[in-house]
Amino acid sequence: MMSCLDAGQLNILKGLPGNTECSDCKALAPSWASLSFGTLICLECSGKHRGLSVDISFVRSLDLDRWSPEQVERMIASGGNDNLNAFFRKRGGETNGQQRYTTFEAFLYKSQLDAKLRGLSIPNELSEEYRITFEKYANNKKQNQACIANNYESQRPEWFPDNASSVCTSCGRRFTLIFRKHHCRRCGALVCKICAPAKNSKPIPAMGFKTPVRHCVNCYRSPLVNWSNAS
């Protein structure tokens, strides 16, 4: 059951260590969250996180979006912004900006947070799910750098393998034989029909798609779609 955060939940999340300021830029009173890392971020940085794609950082508004109990639990289990920043400092990785979220250390942090929520021992290596995602991102990054160098603007993103995730990477709903998975043509992520309905389509000339193709909710929101169920 998904619902807006109540006053008690907001107080808990905002009261976690370091959560009085944005985890990335230190702006005061952050009103957005990265569920992937369990941190609070400001509006400006939330836009930058969305630009990273949902497989890197899944963003939610504290005030506007509906949350599941599991998402609230993840935020609490993370321990707040201070935990993430201390983790990066301890491991000698990037400590500022959005670049740090695409590093090995970032994926390891998410693996450890997952293990904590499941009551498992804390790993020092990436889980299989995050290993696939990290390798996919690293390969895409190399490809994108090569495209920029050679001015290949039509290069398309590598699609997530069909077995990369059993749930929608946008909303977390589980795929079934009936509730099928789809690929967003813009970012290549695996998403459900609610987060990427057929009507949520438009051309992508830079990628060679001259006719409308399916987009996920994080890459495009068509005015022809009722988005009330996509949360």
mmCIF file of C-alpha atoms in Angstrom:
data_model
loop_
_atom_site.group_PDB
_atom_site.id
_atom_site.type_symbol
_atom_site.label_atom_id
_atom_site.label_comp_id
_atom_site.label_asym_id
_atom_site.label_seq_id
_atom_site.Cartn_x
_atom_site.Cartn_y
_atom_site.Cartn_z
ATOM 1 C CA MET A 1 0.000 0.000 0.000
ATOM 2 C CA MET A 2 1.543 3.275 -1.090
ATOM 3 C CA SER A 3 0.698 6.588 0.539
ATOM 4 C CA CYS A 4 2.093 10.053 1.153
ATOM 5 C CA LEU A 5 4.459 10.396 4.090
ATOM 6 C CA ASP A 6 2.762 11.442 7.300
ATOM 7 C CA ALA A 7 4.167 13.975 9.762
ATOM 8 C CA GLY A 8 5.724 11.286 11.942
ATOM 9 C CA GLN A 9 7.543 9.645 9.038
ATOM 10 C CA LEU A 10 8.789 13.009 7.772
ATOM 11 C CA ASN A 11 10.158 13.864 11.199
ATOM 12 C CA ILE A 12 11.976 10.539 11.394
ATOM 13 C CA LEU A 13 13.576 10.892 7.976
ATOM 14 C CA LYS A 14 14.538 14.525 8.472
ATOM 15 C CA GLY A 15 15.943 13.711 11.906
ATOM 16 C CA LEU A 16 18.461 11.127 10.706
ATOM 17 C CA PRO A 17 22.144 12.203 10.979
ATOM 18 C CA GLY A 18 23.073 14.675 8.253
ATOM 19 C CA ASN A 19 19.569 14.965 6.817
ATOM 20 C CA THR A 20 19.140 18.643 7.611
ATOM 21 C CA GLU A 21 21.109 19.417 4.450
ATOM 22 C CA CYS A 22 21.421 17.980 0.950
ATOM 23 C CA SER A 23 23.767 15.002 0.796
ATOM 24 C CA ASP A 24 25.372 16.358 -2.377
ATOM 25 C CA CYS A 25 25.536 20.162 -2.238
ATOM 26 C CA LYS A 26 24.753 20.864 1.441
ATOM 27 C CA ALA A 27 21.701 23.026 0.681
ATOM 28 C CA LEU A 28 19.468 23.272 3.741
ATOM 29 C CA ALA A 29 16.105 21.544 4.194
ATOM 30 C CA PRO A 30 16.271 18.983 1.356
ATOM 31 C CA SER A 31 12.813 17.896 0.199
ATOM 32 C CA TRP A 32 13.705 14.996 -2.100
ATOM 33 C CA ALA A 33 15.182 11.564 -1.504
ATOM 34 C CA SER A 34 17.326 9.023 -3.306
ATOM 35 C CA LEU A 35 15.737 5.717 -2.325
ATOM 36 C CA SER A 36 18.672 3.852 -3.825
ATOM 37 C CA PHE A 37 21.087 5.354 -1.297
ATOM 38 C CA GLY A 38 18.670 6.291 1.480
ATOM 39 C CA THR A 39 19.671 9.950 1.438
ATOM 40 C CA LEU A 40 17.947 13.323 1.296
ATOM 41 C CA ILE A 41 18.778 15.739 -1.532
ATOM 42 C CA CYS A 42 17.583 19.154 -2.697
ATOM 43 C CA LEU A 43 15.360 19.871 -5.688
ATOM 44 C CA GLU A 44 18.272 20.855 -7.953
ATOM 45 C CA CYS A 45 20.271 17.741 -7.124
ATOM 46 C CA SER A 46 17.189 15.544 -7.536
ATOM 47 C CA GLY A 47 17.111 16.612 -11.188
ATOM 48 C CA LYS A 48 20.732 15.593 -11.570
ATOM 49 C CA HIS A 49 19.971 12.223 -9.974
ATOM 50 C CA ARG A 50 17.139 11.656 -12.444
ATOM 51 C CA GLY A 51 19.642 12.333 -15.193
ATOM 52 C CA LEU A 52 21.731 9.419 -13.921
ATOM 53 C CA SER A 53 18.769 7.043 -14.633
ATOM 54 C CA VAL A 54 16.743 5.035 -12.135
ATOM 55 C CA ASP A 55 19.150 2.088 -12.096
ATOM 56 C CA ILE A 56 21.672 4.458 -10.510
ATOM 57 C CA SER A 57 19.415 6.572 -8.278
ATOM 58 C CA PHE A 58 15.648 6.247 -7.810
ATOM 59 C CA VAL A 59 14.290 9.629 -6.685
ATOM 60 C CA ARG A 60 11.168 10.446 -4.664
ATOM 61 C CA SER A 61 9.678 13.693 -3.315
ATOM 62 C CA LEU A 62 9.066 13.860 0.424
ATOM 63 C CA ASP A 63 5.977 15.986 -0.148
ATOM 64 C CA LEU A 64 4.502 15.046 -3.533
ATOM 65 C CA ASP A 65 4.997 11.316 -4.080
ATOM 66 C CA ARG A 66 3.450 8.226 -2.560
ATOM 67 C CA TRP A 67 5.733 5.828 -0.703
ATOM 68 C CA SER A 68 5.578 2.145 0.180
ATOM 69 C CA PRO A 69 6.396 0.942 3.726
ATOM 70 C CA GLU A 70 9.472 -0.811 2.297
ATOM 71 C CA GLN A 71 10.772 2.441 0.848
ATOM 72 C CA VAL A 72 10.385 4.224 4.177
ATOM 73 C CA GLU A 73 12.118 1.319 5.898
ATOM 74 C CA ARG A 74 15.036 1.569 3.468
ATOM 75 C CA MET A 75 15.468 5.265 4.183
ATOM 76 C CA ILE A 76 15.529 4.644 7.928
ATOM 77 C CA ALA A 77 17.886 1.662 7.637
ATOM 78 C CA SER A 78 20.396 3.766 5.694
ATOM 79 C CA GLY A 79 21.069 5.823 8.808
ATOM 80 C CA GLY A 80 21.004 9.187 7.031
ATOM 81 C CA ASN A 81 23.241 11.283 4.802
ATOM 82 C CA ASP A 82 26.184 11.134 7.196
ATOM 83 C CA ASN A 83 26.476 7.360 6.748
ATOM 84 C CA LEU A 84 26.827 7.588 2.977
ATOM 85 C CA ASN A 85 29.303 10.448 3.070
ATOM 86 C CA ALA A 86 31.398 8.686 5.714
ATOM 87 C CA PHE A 87 31.370 5.527 3.593
ATOM 88 C CA PHE A 88 32.785 7.368 0.580
ATOM 89 C CA ARG A 89 35.451 9.075 2.702
ATOM 90 C CA LYS A 90 36.487 5.800 4.324
ATOM 91 C CA ARG A 91 36.856 3.986 0.992
ATOM 92 C CA GLY A 92 38.712 6.835 -0.666
ATOM 93 C CA GLY A 93 36.177 7.292 -3.439
ATOM 94 C CA GLU A 94 34.579 10.413 -4.879
ATOM 95 C CA THR A 95 32.998 12.429 -2.071
ATOM 96 C CA ASN A 96 31.227 15.220 -3.960
ATOM 97 C CA GLY A 97 28.850 15.585 -6.872
ATOM 98 C CA GLN A 98 26.848 13.068 -8.846
ATOM 99 C CA GLN A 99 29.895 11.334 -10.344
ATOM 100 C CA ARG A 100 30.346 9.356 -7.152
ATOM 101 C CA TYR A 101 27.050 7.545 -7.665
ATOM 102 C CA THR A 102 28.367 5.685 -10.699
ATOM 103 C CA THR A 103 31.467 4.318 -8.950
ATOM 104 C CA PHE A 104 32.122 0.833 -7.596
ATOM 105 C CA GLU A 105 31.855 2.253 -4.063
ATOM 106 C CA ALA A 106 28.326 3.512 -4.743
ATOM 107 C CA PHE A 107 27.123 0.139 -5.995
ATOM 108 C CA LEU A 108 28.776 -1.568 -3.027
ATOM 109 C CA TYR A 109 26.958 0.790 -0.643
ATOM 110 C CA LYS A 110 23.620 -0.185 -2.217
ATOM 111 C CA SER A 111 24.544 -3.882 -1.965
ATOM 112 C CA GLN A 112 25.329 -3.464 1.720
ATOM 113 C CA LEU A 113 22.101 -1.558 2.364
ATOM 114 C CA ASP A 114 20.120 -4.328 0.643
ATOM 115 C CA ALA A 115 21.827 -6.946 2.802
ATOM 116 C CA LYS A 116 21.095 -4.976 5.964
ATOM 117 C CA LEU A 117 17.392 -4.803 5.097
ATOM 118 C CA ARG A 118 17.278 -8.548 4.437
ATOM 119 C CA GLY A 119 19.088 -9.426 7.652
ATOM 120 C CA LEU A 120 22.097 -10.842 5.773
ATOM 121 C CA SER A 121 25.809 -10.464 6.454
ATOM 122 C CA ILE A 122 27.262 -7.260 5.059
ATOM 123 C CA PRO A 123 29.097 -8.036 1.780
ATOM 124 C CA ASN A 124 32.409 -6.628 0.611
ATOM 125 C CA GLU A 125 31.617 -7.449 -3.007
ATOM 126 C CA LEU A 126 28.741 -6.469 -5.289
ATOM 127 C CA SER A 127 25.633 -8.592 -5.370
ATOM 128 C CA GLU A 128 24.922 -10.280 -8.712
ATOM 129 C CA GLU A 129 22.172 -7.756 -9.507
ATOM 130 C CA TYR A 130 24.417 -4.752 -8.889
ATOM 131 C CA ARG A 131 27.392 -6.370 -10.615
ATOM 132 C CA ILE A 132 25.338 -6.668 -13.814
ATOM 133 C CA THR A 133 24.133 -3.075 -13.501
ATOM 134 C CA PHE A 134 27.602 -1.723 -12.732
ATOM 135 C CA GLU A 135 29.192 -3.553 -15.668
ATOM 136 C CA LYS A 136 26.374 -2.406 -17.943
ATOM 137 C CA TYR A 137 26.867 1.208 -16.853
ATOM 138 C CA ALA A 138 30.659 1.001 -17.165
ATOM 139 C CA ASN A 139 30.337 -0.387 -20.694
ATOM 140 C CA ASN A 140 27.802 2.291 -21.631
ATOM 141 C CA LYS A 141 30.082 4.971 -20.237
ATOM 142 C CA LYS A 142 32.935 3.759 -22.425
ATOM 143 C CA GLN A 143 30.633 3.627 -25.429
ATOM 144 C CA ASN A 144 29.317 7.114 -24.746
ATOM 145 C CA GLN A 145 32.814 8.501 -24.449
ATOM 146 C CA ALA A 146 33.709 6.904 -27.762
ATOM 147 C CA CYS A 147 30.541 8.341 -29.333
ATOM 148 C CA ILE A 148 31.376 11.839 -28.168
ATOM 149 C CA ALA A 149 34.902 11.525 -29.477
ATOM 150 C CA ASN A 150 33.664 10.331 -32.854
ATOM 151 C CA ASN A 151 30.516 12.491 -32.907
ATOM 152 C CA TYR A 152 28.220 9.470 -33.072
ATOM 153 C CA GLU A 153 25.080 11.169 -31.817
ATOM 154 C CA SER A 154 22.862 8.316 -32.967
ATOM 155 C CA GLN A 155 24.390 5.766 -30.563
ATOM 156 C CA ARG A 156 21.640 3.991 -28.670
ATOM 157 C CA PRO A 157 21.930 2.875 -25.019
ATOM 158 C CA GLU A 158 22.532 -0.780 -24.265
ATOM 159 C CA TRP A 159 19.326 -2.406 -23.090
ATOM 160 C CA PHE A 160 19.208 -4.110 -19.730
ATOM 161 C CA PRO A 161 19.258 -7.903 -20.197
ATOM 162 C CA ASP A 162 15.789 -9.410 -19.690
ATOM 163 C CA ASN A 163 17.078 -11.334 -16.669
ATOM 164 C CA ALA A 164 18.762 -8.320 -15.061
ATOM 165 C CA SER A 165 15.797 -7.586 -12.805
ATOM 166 C CA SER A 166 12.596 -9.351 -11.744
ATOM 167 C CA VAL A 167 10.944 -6.058 -10.791
ATOM 168 C CA CYS A 168 10.302 -2.747 -12.523
ATOM 169 C CA THR A 169 13.351 -0.524 -12.064
ATOM 170 C CA SER A 170 11.071 2.500 -11.739
ATOM 171 C CA CYS A 171 8.284 1.496 -9.328
ATOM 172 C CA GLY A 172 9.461 -1.854 -7.964
ATOM 173 C CA ARG A 173 6.394 -3.848 -9.059
ATOM 174 C CA ARG A 174 7.185 -7.514 -9.761
ATOM 175 C CA PHE A 175 6.989 -8.776 -13.338
ATOM 176 C CA THR A 176 4.767 -11.770 -14.138
ATOM 177 C CA LEU A 177 3.650 -13.605 -17.271
ATOM 178 C CA ILE A 178 0.746 -11.167 -17.476
ATOM 179 C CA PHE A 179 2.396 -8.086 -15.992
ATOM 180 C CA ARG A 180 5.172 -7.999 -18.570
ATOM 181 C CA LYS A 181 8.440 -6.093 -18.732
ATOM 182 C CA HIS A 182 9.333 -3.522 -21.370
ATOM 183 C CA HIS A 183 12.460 -1.605 -22.346
ATOM 184 C CA CYS A 184 12.559 2.179 -22.363
ATOM 185 C CA ARG A 185 14.013 3.166 -25.752
ATOM 186 C CA ARG A 186 15.601 6.253 -24.243
ATOM 187 C CA CYS A 187 17.574 4.740 -21.321
ATOM 188 C CA GLY A 188 17.276 0.974 -21.900
ATOM 189 C CA ALA A 189 15.848 0.257 -18.431
ATOM 190 C CA LEU A 190 13.453 -2.597 -17.658
ATOM 191 C CA VAL A 191 10.074 -1.131 -16.729
ATOM 192 C CA CYS A 192 6.437 -2.176 -16.405
ATOM 193 C CA LYS A 193 3.468 -1.109 -18.514
ATOM 194 C CA ILE A 194 2.371 1.353 -15.820
ATOM 195 C CA CYS A 195 5.717 3.180 -15.813
ATOM 196 C CA ALA A 196 6.077 2.903 -19.600
ATOM 197 C CA PRO A 197 2.608 2.754 -21.174
ATOM 198 C CA ALA A 198 2.337 2.369 -24.929
ATOM 199 C CA LYS A 199 0.925 5.899 -25.256
ATOM 200 C CA ASN A 200 4.007 7.351 -23.565
ATOM 201 C CA SER A 201 5.848 7.497 -26.855
ATOM 202 C CA LYS A 202 7.681 9.997 -28.998
ATOM 203 C CA PRO A 203 10.400 9.892 -31.667
ATOM 204 C CA ILE A 204 14.102 10.057 -30.784
ATOM 205 C CA PRO A 205 15.732 11.356 -33.979
ATOM 206 C CA ALA A 206 19.220 11.439 -32.421
ATOM 207 C CA MET A 207 18.979 7.679 -31.858
ATOM 208 C CA GLY A 208 17.476 6.948 -35.236
ATOM 209 C CA PHE A 209 13.886 6.468 -34.044
ATOM 210 C CA LYS A 210 11.854 8.542 -36.498
ATOM 211 C CA THR A 211 8.491 7.163 -35.331
ATOM 212 C CA PRO A 212 7.210 7.260 -31.721
ATOM 213 C CA VAL A 213 8.815 4.706 -29.401
ATOM 214 C CA ARG A 214 8.080 3.730 -25.797
ATOM 215 C CA HIS A 215 9.602 5.817 -23.009
ATOM 216 C CA CYS A 216 9.635 5.221 -19.258
ATOM 217 C CA VAL A 217 8.096 7.761 -16.899
ATOM 218 C CA ASN A 218 11.539 9.000 -15.837
ATOM 219 C CA CYS A 219 12.596 9.889 -19.382
ATOM 220 C CA TYR A 220 9.343 11.401 -20.666
ATOM 221 C CA ARG A 221 5.777 12.104 -19.525
ATOM 222 C CA SER A 222 3.253 12.328 -22.328
ATOM 223 C CA PRO A 223 0.261 14.612 -21.713
ATOM 224 C CA LEU A 224 -1.881 11.871 -23.286
ATOM 225 C CA VAL A 225 -1.303 9.541 -20.326
ATOM 226 C CA ASN A 226 -3.033 9.560 -16.943
ATOM 227 C CA TRP A 227 -0.053 9.230 -14.580
ATOM 228 C CA SER A 228 -2.014 8.813 -11.354
ATOM 229 C CA ASN A 229 -1.094 5.103 -11.076
ATOM 230 C CA ALA A 230 2.599 5.495 -11.852
ATOM 231 C CA SER A 231 4.144 5.873 -8.397
#
